[in-house]
Short mmCIF file of C-alpha atoms and ligand atoms in Angstrom, two decimals:
data_model
loop_
_atom_site.label_atom_id
_atom_site.label_comp_id
_atom_site.label_asym_id
_atom_site.label_seq_id
_atom_site.Cartn_x
_atom_site.Cartn_y
_atom_site.Cartn_z
CA UNK N 2 138.46 -64.36 7.79
CA UNK N 3 139.95 -67.53 6.17
CA UNK N 4 142.28 -67.30 3.26
CA UNK N 5 139.64 -68.43 0.79
CA UNK N 6 137.12 -65.79 2.14
CA UNK N 7 139.98 -63.20 1.89
CA UNK N 8 140.69 -64.31 -1.78
CA UNK N 9 137.07 -64.35 -2.74
CA UNK N 10 136.55 -60.84 -1.12
CA UNK N 11 139.44 -59.49 -3.32
CA UNK N 12 137.98 -61.13 -6.42
CA UNK N 13 134.40 -59.79 -5.68
CA UNK N 14 135.77 -56.27 -5.04
CA UNK N 15 137.68 -56.29 -8.47
CA UNK N 16 134.61 -57.88 -10.25
CA UNK N 17 132.45 -54.90 -9.12
CA UNK N 18 135.07 -52.31 -10.34
CA UNK N 19 135.10 -53.91 -13.86
CA UNK N 20 131.43 -54.69 -13.74
CA UNK N 21 131.66 -58.33 -14.62
CA UNK N 22 128.17 -59.19 -13.41
CA UNK N 23 127.10 -61.86 -10.89
CA UNK N 24 127.25 -64.90 -13.31
CA UNK N 25 130.73 -64.36 -14.61
CA UNK N 26 131.91 -63.48 -11.11
CA UNK N 27 130.36 -66.73 -9.90
CA UNK N 28 132.13 -68.65 -12.73
CA UNK N 29 135.52 -67.06 -11.82
CA UNK N 30 135.02 -67.82 -8.08
CA UNK N 31 134.30 -71.51 -8.68
CA UNK N 32 137.10 -74.10 -9.20
CA UNK N 33 136.80 -76.35 -12.29
CA UNK N 34 137.60 -79.44 -10.29
CA UNK N 35 138.66 -80.54 -6.77
CA UNK N 36 140.38 -83.84 -6.11
CA UNK N 37 140.73 -85.19 -2.62
CA UNK N 38 142.58 -88.47 -2.26
CA UNK N 39 143.80 -90.79 0.43
CA UNK N 40 147.63 -91.38 0.35
CA UNK N 41 148.54 -94.54 2.27
CA UNK N 42 152.22 -95.55 2.79
CA UNK N 43 154.14 -98.19 4.67
CA UNK N 44 156.33 -96.54 7.48
CA UNK N 45 159.88 -97.82 7.87
CA UNK N 46 158.77 -99.73 10.92
CA UNK N 47 156.21 -101.64 8.86
CA UNK N 48 153.17 -99.72 10.09
CA UNK N 49 150.55 -98.22 7.79
CA UNK N 50 150.04 -94.47 7.82
CA UNK N 51 147.36 -92.67 5.72
CA UNK N 52 147.47 -88.99 4.73
CA UNK N 53 144.98 -86.74 2.89
CA UNK N 54 146.08 -85.32 -0.48
CA UNK N 55 144.54 -82.41 -2.51
CA UNK N 56 144.55 -81.02 -5.93
CA UNK N 57 142.28 -78.10 -6.85
CA UNK N 58 142.06 -77.05 -10.42
CA UNK N 59 140.73 -73.56 -10.46
CA UNK N 60 140.69 -72.25 -14.00
CA UNK N 61 142.11 -73.22 -17.41
CA UNK N 62 140.77 -70.42 -19.62
CA UNK N 63 144.27 -69.14 -20.33
CA UNK N 64 146.20 -72.44 -20.53
CA UNK N 65 147.17 -75.59 -18.72
CA UNK N 66 146.80 -75.19 -14.86
CA UNK N 67 149.86 -74.62 -12.81
CA UNK N 68 150.54 -74.50 -9.06
CA UNK N 69 152.74 -75.82 -6.32
CA UNK N 70 152.35 -78.73 -3.93
CA UNK N 71 152.46 -77.89 -0.19
CA UNK N 72 153.50 -80.53 2.32
CA UNK N 73 152.50 -79.13 5.66
CA UNK N 74 150.33 -80.41 8.50
CA UNK N 75 147.77 -77.59 8.21
CA UNK N 76 146.91 -78.26 4.55
CA UNK N 77 143.15 -78.52 4.06
CA UNK N 78 140.77 -77.97 1.21
CA UNK N 79 139.86 -74.29 1.81
CA UNK N 80 143.50 -73.35 1.96
CA UNK N 81 144.19 -75.22 -1.36
CA UNK N 82 141.28 -73.57 -2.94
CA UNK N 83 142.45 -70.07 -2.10
CA UNK N 84 145.99 -70.91 -3.31
CA UNK N 85 144.68 -72.47 -6.52
CA UNK N 86 142.68 -69.32 -7.27
CA UNK N 87 145.66 -67.03 -6.51
CA UNK N 88 147.60 -69.05 -9.23
CA UNK N 89 144.82 -68.16 -11.77
CA UNK N 90 145.25 -64.35 -11.11
CA UNK N 91 149.07 -64.63 -10.76
CA UNK N 92 149.68 -66.19 -14.14
CA UNK N 93 147.24 -63.87 -15.78
CA UNK N 94 148.78 -60.77 -14.17
CA UNK N 95 152.29 -61.47 -15.43
CA UNK N 96 150.91 -62.73 -18.76
CA UNK N 97 152.22 -66.32 -18.91
CA UNK N 98 149.83 -68.93 -20.69
CA UNK N 99 148.67 -70.87 -17.67
CA UNK N 100 145.58 -71.19 -15.56
CA UNK N 101 145.71 -71.92 -11.79
CA UNK N 102 145.93 -74.96 -9.56
CA UNK N 103 147.36 -75.93 -6.26
CA UNK N 104 147.70 -79.11 -4.21
CA UNK N 105 149.18 -80.60 -1.01
CA UNK N 106 149.35 -83.35 1.46
CA UNK N 107 148.54 -82.79 5.17
CA UNK N 108 151.79 -84.04 6.55
CA UNK N 109 154.86 -82.73 8.35
CA UNK N 110 157.70 -83.91 5.98
CA UNK N 111 160.16 -83.46 8.82
CA UNK N 112 158.63 -86.38 10.55
CA UNK N 113 159.27 -88.71 7.58
CA UNK N 114 162.47 -90.48 6.51
CA UNK N 115 163.60 -89.95 2.91
CA UNK N 116 162.25 -93.30 1.91
CA UNK N 117 158.84 -92.59 3.48
CA UNK N 118 158.81 -89.07 1.79
CA UNK N 119 159.51 -90.83 -1.57
CA UNK N 120 156.79 -93.43 -1.07
CA UNK N 121 154.27 -90.75 -0.07
CA UNK N 122 155.07 -88.62 -3.23
CA UNK N 123 154.88 -91.56 -5.60
CA UNK N 124 151.55 -92.82 -4.11
CA UNK N 125 150.17 -89.17 -4.49
CA UNK N 126 151.16 -89.25 -8.19
CA UNK N 127 149.43 -92.57 -8.54
CA UNK N 128 146.28 -91.20 -7.12
CA UNK N 129 146.25 -87.85 -9.15
CA UNK N 130 148.27 -89.10 -12.16
CA UNK N 131 145.22 -89.19 -14.38
CA UNK N 132 144.27 -85.59 -13.85
CA UNK N 133 147.66 -83.93 -14.15
CA UNK N 134 149.95 -83.77 -17.24
CA UNK N 135 152.18 -81.45 -19.28
CA UNK N 136 149.19 -79.86 -21.09
CA UNK N 137 146.72 -80.21 -18.32
CA UNK N 138 148.11 -79.34 -14.88
CA UNK N 139 151.74 -79.00 -13.99
CA UNK N 140 152.65 -79.13 -10.18
CA UNK N 141 155.73 -77.30 -8.61
CA UNK N 142 157.37 -76.91 -5.25
CA UNK N 143 155.76 -75.11 -2.47
CA UNK N 144 156.24 -75.03 1.35
CA UNK N 145 157.66 -78.34 2.55
CA UNK N 146 158.36 -79.84 -1.00
CA UNK N 147 161.54 -79.37 -2.99
CA UNK N 148 163.46 -80.32 -6.13
CA UNK N 149 163.94 -83.95 -5.00
CA UNK N 150 160.14 -84.31 -4.54
CA UNK N 151 159.65 -82.85 -8.05
CA UNK N 152 162.17 -85.41 -9.40
CA UNK N 153 160.21 -88.30 -7.88
CA UNK N 154 156.90 -86.92 -9.43
CA UNK N 155 158.54 -86.75 -12.87
CA UNK N 156 159.79 -90.19 -12.57
CA UNK N 157 156.60 -91.78 -11.20
CA UNK N 158 154.42 -89.96 -13.79
CA UNK N 159 156.76 -90.99 -16.53
CA UNK N 160 156.67 -94.63 -15.32
CA UNK N 161 152.89 -94.51 -15.56
CA UNK N 162 152.37 -92.38 -18.65
CA UNK N 163 155.57 -92.36 -20.62
CA UNK N 164 158.56 -89.97 -20.50
CA UNK N 165 157.21 -86.52 -19.62
CA UNK N 166 159.70 -84.08 -17.88
CA UNK N 167 157.26 -81.13 -18.56
CA UNK N 168 154.71 -82.69 -16.14
CA UNK N 169 156.35 -80.88 -13.24
CA UNK N 170 158.67 -77.95 -12.63
CA UNK N 171 161.23 -77.05 -10.09
CA UNK N 172 163.16 -80.21 -10.86
CA UNK N 173 166.84 -80.58 -10.03
CA UNK N 174 169.18 -79.33 -12.89
CA UNK N 175 170.42 -82.87 -13.52
CA UNK N 176 166.88 -84.14 -14.47
CA UNK N 177 165.41 -81.46 -16.77
CA UNK N 178 165.33 -78.58 -14.16
CA UNK N 179 166.07 -75.01 -15.21
CA UNK N 180 168.86 -72.75 -14.35
CA UNK N 181 167.65 -70.09 -11.82
CA UNK N 182 164.45 -71.89 -10.73
CA UNK N 183 165.56 -72.45 -7.09
CA UNK N 184 166.21 -68.84 -6.52
CA UNK N 185 163.48 -67.51 -8.89
CA UNK N 186 160.78 -66.63 -6.34
CA UNK N 187 163.17 -64.80 -4.05
CA UNK N 188 164.89 -63.10 -7.00
CA UNK N 189 161.49 -61.94 -8.27
CA UNK N 190 160.55 -60.57 -4.87
CA UNK N 191 163.70 -58.49 -4.90
CA UNK N 192 163.19 -57.33 -8.58
CA UNK N 193 159.70 -56.12 -7.48
CA UNK N 194 161.22 -54.56 -4.41
CA UNK N 195 163.67 -52.69 -6.43
CA UNK N 196 160.93 -51.21 -8.78
CA UNK N 197 158.91 -50.20 -5.75
CA UNK N 198 161.69 -48.56 -3.85
CA UNK N 199 162.60 -46.66 -6.96
CA UNK N 200 159.04 -45.29 -7.40
CA UNK N 201 158.85 -44.40 -3.76
CA UNK N 202 162.32 -42.70 -3.93
CA UNK N 203 163.71 -44.87 -1.06
CA UNK N 204 167.38 -45.64 -1.79
CA UNK N 205 168.10 -49.44 -1.93
CA UNK N 206 171.49 -48.96 -0.53
CA UNK N 207 171.19 -49.10 3.21
CA UNK N 208 167.35 -49.82 3.14
CA UNK N 209 166.43 -51.76 6.18
CA UNK N 210 164.75 -55.05 5.40
CA UNK N 211 163.06 -57.71 7.61
CA UNK N 212 162.12 -61.14 6.29
CA UNK N 213 159.68 -63.63 8.01
CA UNK N 214 160.52 -67.23 7.07
CA UNK N 215 164.01 -68.40 6.03
CA UNK N 216 163.16 -71.34 3.67
CA UNK N 217 163.46 -71.35 -0.12
CA UNK N 218 161.83 -67.95 -0.78
CA UNK N 219 162.89 -66.01 2.35
CA UNK N 220 166.45 -66.97 2.23
CA UNK N 221 166.88 -66.20 -1.46
CA UNK N 222 165.02 -62.83 -0.98
CA UNK N 223 167.37 -62.01 1.84
CA UNK N 224 170.30 -62.96 -0.29
CA UNK N 225 169.40 -60.76 -3.24
CA UNK N 226 168.26 -57.83 -0.90
CA UNK N 227 171.70 -58.09 0.74
CA UNK N 228 173.64 -58.29 -2.74
CA UNK N 229 171.67 -55.13 -3.81
CA UNK N 230 173.11 -53.29 -0.82
CA UNK N 231 170.01 -53.29 1.38
CA UNK N 232 170.65 -53.99 5.11
CA UNK N 233 168.82 -57.08 6.15
CA UNK N 234 168.36 -56.45 9.89
CA UNK N 235 165.92 -59.24 11.01
CA UNK N 236 164.98 -62.61 9.81
CA UNK N 237 162.98 -65.47 11.30
CA UNK N 238 162.13 -69.08 10.88
CA UNK N 239 159.89 -71.37 12.88
CA UNK N 240 162.51 -71.66 15.59
CA UNK N 241 162.83 -67.90 16.32
CA UNK N 242 164.12 -64.55 14.96
CA UNK N 243 167.46 -63.03 14.73
CA UNK N 244 168.03 -59.20 14.68
CA UNK N 245 171.22 -57.23 14.09
CA UNK N 246 170.82 -53.36 13.73
CA UNK N 247 173.91 -53.12 11.53
CA UNK N 248 172.75 -55.91 9.14
CA UNK N 249 172.96 -59.68 9.46
CA UNK N 250 175.65 -61.84 7.88
CA UNK N 251 173.34 -63.19 5.15
CA UNK N 252 175.97 -65.38 3.32
CA UNK N 253 176.55 -67.32 6.62
CA UNK N 254 172.82 -67.58 7.30
CA UNK N 255 172.33 -68.96 3.72
CA UNK N 256 174.94 -71.57 4.36
CA UNK N 257 173.17 -72.55 7.52
CA UNK N 258 169.81 -72.61 5.85
CA UNK N 259 171.20 -75.06 3.25
CA UNK N 260 172.11 -77.39 6.03
CA UNK N 261 168.68 -76.81 7.65
CA UNK N 262 170.15 -75.36 10.82
CA UNK N 263 167.50 -73.45 12.94
CA UNK N 264 168.04 -69.72 13.35
CA UNK N 265 167.49 -70.15 17.16
CA UNK N 266 170.92 -71.94 17.34
CA UNK N 267 172.81 -69.12 15.47
CA UNK N 268 175.27 -67.15 17.45
CA UNK N 269 177.32 -64.21 16.28
CA UNK N 270 178.48 -60.88 17.68
CA UNK N 271 175.84 -58.24 17.88
CA UNK N 272 172.91 -60.64 17.12
CA UNK N 273 169.79 -60.52 19.31
CA UNK N 274 167.43 -63.48 19.55
CA UNK N 275 163.78 -62.72 19.77
CA UNK N 276 160.45 -64.39 19.34
CA UNK N 277 159.66 -65.43 15.77
CA UNK N 278 156.81 -62.91 15.27
CA UNK N 279 158.88 -59.95 16.40
CA UNK N 280 160.32 -59.54 12.71
CA UNK N 281 156.75 -58.46 11.74
CA UNK N 282 156.81 -55.31 14.06
CA UNK N 283 160.43 -54.40 13.26
CA UNK N 284 161.26 -50.71 12.42
CA UNK N 285 162.29 -51.26 8.85
CA UNK N 286 161.66 -49.74 5.32
CA UNK N 287 160.67 -53.13 3.85
CA UNK N 288 158.98 -56.02 5.48
CA UNK N 289 158.82 -59.35 3.41
CA UNK N 290 156.49 -62.07 4.86
CA UNK N 291 157.83 -65.34 3.29
CA UNK N 292 156.28 -68.06 5.44
CA UNK N 293 152.63 -68.97 5.94
CA UNK N 294 149.49 -67.24 4.86
CA UNK N 295 147.05 -65.38 7.32
CA UNK N 296 149.67 -63.34 8.97
CA UNK N 297 148.28 -59.88 9.18
CA UNK N 298 144.64 -59.23 10.50
CA UNK N 299 142.72 -56.36 12.05
CA UNK N 300 144.21 -57.04 15.43
CA UNK N 301 147.90 -56.74 14.53
CA UNK N 302 148.04 -54.61 11.38
CA UNK N 303 148.46 -51.43 13.52
CA UNK N 304 151.69 -52.94 14.93
CA UNK N 305 153.51 -53.07 11.60
CA UNK N 306 156.12 -50.29 11.27
CA UNK N 307 157.38 -51.02 7.79
CA UNK N 308 156.86 -48.53 4.99
CA UNK N 309 156.51 -51.18 2.44
CA UNK N 310 155.25 -54.78 2.54
CA UNK N 311 156.30 -57.14 -0.26
CA UNK N 312 154.19 -60.27 -0.06
CA UNK N 313 156.46 -63.11 -0.77
CA UNK N 314 154.13 -65.52 0.99
CA UNK N 315 150.75 -66.37 -0.58
CA UNK N 316 147.77 -64.77 1.14
CA UNK N 317 149.52 -63.18 4.22
CA UNK N 318 146.97 -60.24 4.51
CA UNK N 319 143.31 -60.18 5.43
CA UNK N 320 141.13 -57.49 3.79
CA UNK N 321 140.71 -55.79 7.20
CA UNK N 322 144.47 -55.60 7.55
CA UNK N 323 144.79 -54.44 3.92
CA UNK N 324 142.48 -51.58 4.62
CA UNK N 325 144.44 -50.55 7.77
CA UNK N 326 147.74 -50.69 5.81
CA UNK N 327 146.12 -48.47 3.05
CA UNK N 328 144.90 -45.98 5.66
CA UNK N 329 148.24 -45.84 7.38
CA UNK N 330 149.99 -45.18 3.99
CA UNK N 331 151.94 -48.48 4.03
CA UNK N 332 152.44 -49.64 0.40
CA UNK N 333 151.58 -53.32 0.03
CA UNK N 334 152.80 -55.18 -3.09
CA UNK N 335 150.38 -58.18 -3.39
CA UNK N 336 151.40 -61.78 -3.53
CA UNK N 337 150.07 -62.26 -7.02
CA UNK N 338 152.61 -59.77 -8.29
CA UNK N 339 155.44 -60.07 -5.66
CA UNK N 340 155.92 -63.79 -5.74
CA UNK N 341 155.13 -64.42 -9.38
CA UNK N 342 158.84 -65.08 -10.13
CA UNK N 343 158.61 -68.73 -9.14
CA UNK N 344 155.85 -69.56 -11.60
CA UNK N 345 157.43 -67.46 -14.22
CA UNK N 346 160.68 -69.51 -14.13
CA UNK N 347 158.64 -72.59 -13.90
CA UNK N 348 157.02 -71.59 -17.24
CA UNK N 349 160.60 -71.13 -18.63
CA UNK N 350 161.50 -74.59 -17.35
CA UNK N 351 158.32 -76.12 -18.98
CA UNK N 352 159.10 -74.28 -22.32
CA UNK N 353 162.69 -75.68 -22.23
CA UNK N 354 161.41 -79.18 -21.44
CA UNK N 355 158.95 -79.10 -24.31
CA UNK N 356 161.63 -77.77 -26.78
CA UNK N 357 164.36 -80.10 -25.33
CA UNK N 358 166.58 -77.15 -25.13
CA UNK N 359 168.49 -75.30 -22.37
CA UNK N 360 168.67 -71.56 -21.61
CA UNK N 361 171.49 -69.94 -19.67
CA UNK N 362 170.94 -68.43 -16.18
CA UNK N 363 171.65 -64.92 -17.67
CA UNK N 364 168.85 -65.52 -20.25
CA UNK N 365 166.47 -66.77 -17.50
CA UNK N 366 167.23 -63.76 -15.26
CA UNK N 367 166.86 -61.24 -18.04
CA UNK N 368 163.36 -62.71 -19.19
CA UNK N 369 162.29 -62.84 -15.47
CA UNK N 370 163.23 -59.20 -14.91
CA UNK N 371 161.30 -58.20 -18.10
CA UNK N 372 158.16 -60.23 -17.14
CA UNK N 373 157.93 -58.98 -13.58
CA UNK N 374 158.61 -55.34 -14.60
CA UNK N 375 155.88 -55.68 -17.13
CA UNK N 376 153.47 -56.93 -14.56
CA UNK N 377 154.75 -54.14 -12.09
CA UNK N 378 154.14 -51.34 -14.74
CA UNK N 379 150.67 -52.69 -15.69
CA UNK N 380 149.53 -52.75 -12.10
CA UNK N 381 151.07 -49.32 -11.32
CA UNK N 382 149.33 -47.82 -14.25
CA UNK N 383 145.92 -49.39 -13.21
CA UNK N 384 146.41 -48.11 -9.60
CA UNK N 385 147.05 -44.67 -10.85
CA UNK N 386 144.33 -44.52 -13.45
CA UNK N 387 141.55 -45.78 -11.16
CA UNK N 388 143.05 -44.56 -7.78
CA UNK N 389 143.20 -48.15 -6.42
CA UNK N 390 145.53 -49.95 -3.96
CA UNK N 391 148.14 -52.16 -5.58
CA UNK N 392 146.29 -55.22 -4.57
CA UNK N 393 142.94 -54.11 -6.05
CA UNK N 394 144.62 -52.87 -9.17
CA UNK N 395 146.41 -56.22 -9.58
CA UNK N 396 143.12 -58.21 -9.18
CA UNK N 397 141.34 -55.81 -11.65
CA UNK N 398 143.99 -56.48 -14.31
CA UNK N 399 144.12 -60.24 -13.65
CA UNK N 400 140.34 -60.69 -13.55
CA UNK N 401 139.77 -58.76 -16.69
CA UNK N 402 142.20 -61.00 -18.57
CA UNK N 403 140.74 -64.21 -17.36
CA UNK N 404 137.13 -63.06 -17.90
CA UNK N 405 137.91 -62.07 -21.49
CA UNK N 406 139.66 -65.41 -22.25
CA UNK N 407 136.76 -67.27 -20.74
CA UNK N 408 134.12 -65.36 -22.66
CA UNK N 409 136.10 -65.56 -25.96
CA UNK N 410 136.40 -69.35 -25.58
CA UNK N 411 132.81 -69.70 -24.61
CA UNK N 412 131.33 -72.10 -22.19
P1 NAD K 226 159.81 -73.36 2.84
O1 NAD K 226 159.21 -74.65 3.38
O2 NAD K 226 161.10 -73.59 1.96
O3 NAD K 226 160.11 -72.35 3.93
C1 NAD K 226 159.15 -71.86 4.95
C2 NAD K 226 159.96 -71.08 5.99
O4 NAD K 226 158.92 -70.48 6.88
C3 NAD K 226 160.75 -71.92 6.86
O5 NAD K 226 162.01 -71.24 7.15
C4 NAD K 226 160.03 -72.10 8.12
O6 NAD K 226 160.80 -72.29 9.23
C5 NAD K 226 159.36 -70.76 8.15
N1 NAD K 226 158.21 -70.62 9.05
C6 NAD K 226 157.19 -71.52 9.13
N2 NAD K 226 156.26 -70.99 9.99
C7 NAD K 226 156.78 -69.85 10.59
C8 NAD K 226 156.38 -68.88 11.58
N3 NAD K 226 155.27 -69.08 12.14
N4 NAD K 226 157.24 -67.91 11.66
C9 NAD K 226 158.35 -67.79 11.05
N5 NAD K 226 158.78 -68.53 10.15
C10 NAD K 226 157.92 -69.61 9.96
O7 NAD K 226 158.75 -72.57 1.95
P2 NAD K 226 158.92 -71.65 0.69
O8 NAD K 226 158.82 -72.49 -0.56
O9 NAD K 226 159.97 -70.74 0.87
O10 NAD K 226 157.40 -70.86 0.68
C11 NAD K 226 157.27 -69.83 1.60
C12 NAD K 226 156.01 -69.05 1.13
O11 NAD K 226 156.26 -68.56 -0.20
C13 NAD K 226 154.72 -69.78 1.09
O12 NAD K 226 153.64 -68.90 1.49
C14 NAD K 226 154.59 -70.20 -0.42
O13 NAD K 226 153.24 -70.50 -0.71
C15 NAD K 226 155.17 -68.91 -1.03
N6 NAD K 226 155.62 -69.21 -2.45
C16 NAD K 226 156.52 -70.15 -2.69
C17 NAD K 226 157.07 -70.25 -3.98
C18 NAD K 226 158.21 -71.23 -4.28
O14 NAD K 226 158.66 -71.14 -5.45
N7 NAD K 226 158.72 -71.97 -3.38
C19 NAD K 226 156.47 -69.54 -4.94
C20 NAD K 226 155.53 -68.60 -4.61
C21 NAD K 226 155.03 -68.40 -3.35
#
């Protein structure tokens, strides 16, 4: 099942539970707009290269649309549709005044020079500049894009439309970024993990944690898990996985991640090297997928040994795998709750840009904790009240909010 099929399955399931009816369900399944553009650039060697760019705007009933930009070779329209839809439910679930969108370019940024990446980003903004904007659709980083890319987006959009720092979030601190944004998704993942472990009565100190993906989200999640006293025993990136039963040296691995050094080249006492996917089957309390979507399916869900899965990545679990996890008593905290920390601090960045005002990192962290704990408690209550899994409960809450906003505003 593809990511869009899986996402639509979860929407349809929640829609039945709250009895939305086929017409409203259809409305909420259908994106408001889809933009596919060519993105031509001149390579450093003078040759022309053409890439495909996407922006899907799923729903704006609750506010301007918001969602990341993924730079990855596998980006295609169905994946972007699924991710845009998830943004609608995520923003509704944690109660921030946005709708959902997502975009990307089918490119491997590692194969581009810095100059080529800048030209690609600016050309993409020229192509989609008329459909994004601070009150319309606000991009942010996702896999393969970072704060530098966001700075170029702000600059190019401002060149075309006048000064507008709030057109994009995840910018560097020096150019209208927010304290705490870079670490926000990983920090949020661990806030949600702390609430979950507390409810399950699993002590955080010494809890064994495995993380798939050691980029922005995975490395910060590992960092905060480690600083809360958990034992991070396995992490992976695209190059491979490293295991250490007594816990990995996360500060050193963070330093290496900043320098973009592959895990496969890391050597230290007691560290075992394994295939990348082995982290998924590690004997741990908590498994945090923080790389690509489409990781767990019917064929491999029985191999997972974790007690809890916190979905830092978007759309890692197929509905079949979800059912298997539920049957096996594995608690799955769904992406639309677990990784909502990124969009929450993006919202704080947008608010600061609009007010031309700066909040401290302590203020940001406090508000983030409050927002995510609010989302967590609402989902916990719904799951208990209607005897649902965490994912179904999260979709029921989010769908109800978006449906009410849509119907109150009228077509
Ligand atoms: P990133 O590009 O910074 O890092 C991705 C990491 O995954 C890298 O370490 C890469 O080596 C690794 N990876 C790729 N394929 C892998 C594989 N097959 N096995 C193991 N590792 C693999 O991306 P990111 O921003 O950290 O995003 C990761 C996930 O989190 C994505 O699903 C993204 O949609 C989601 N997410 C990101 C944010 C954000 O703020 N960046 C917010 C919400 C959700």
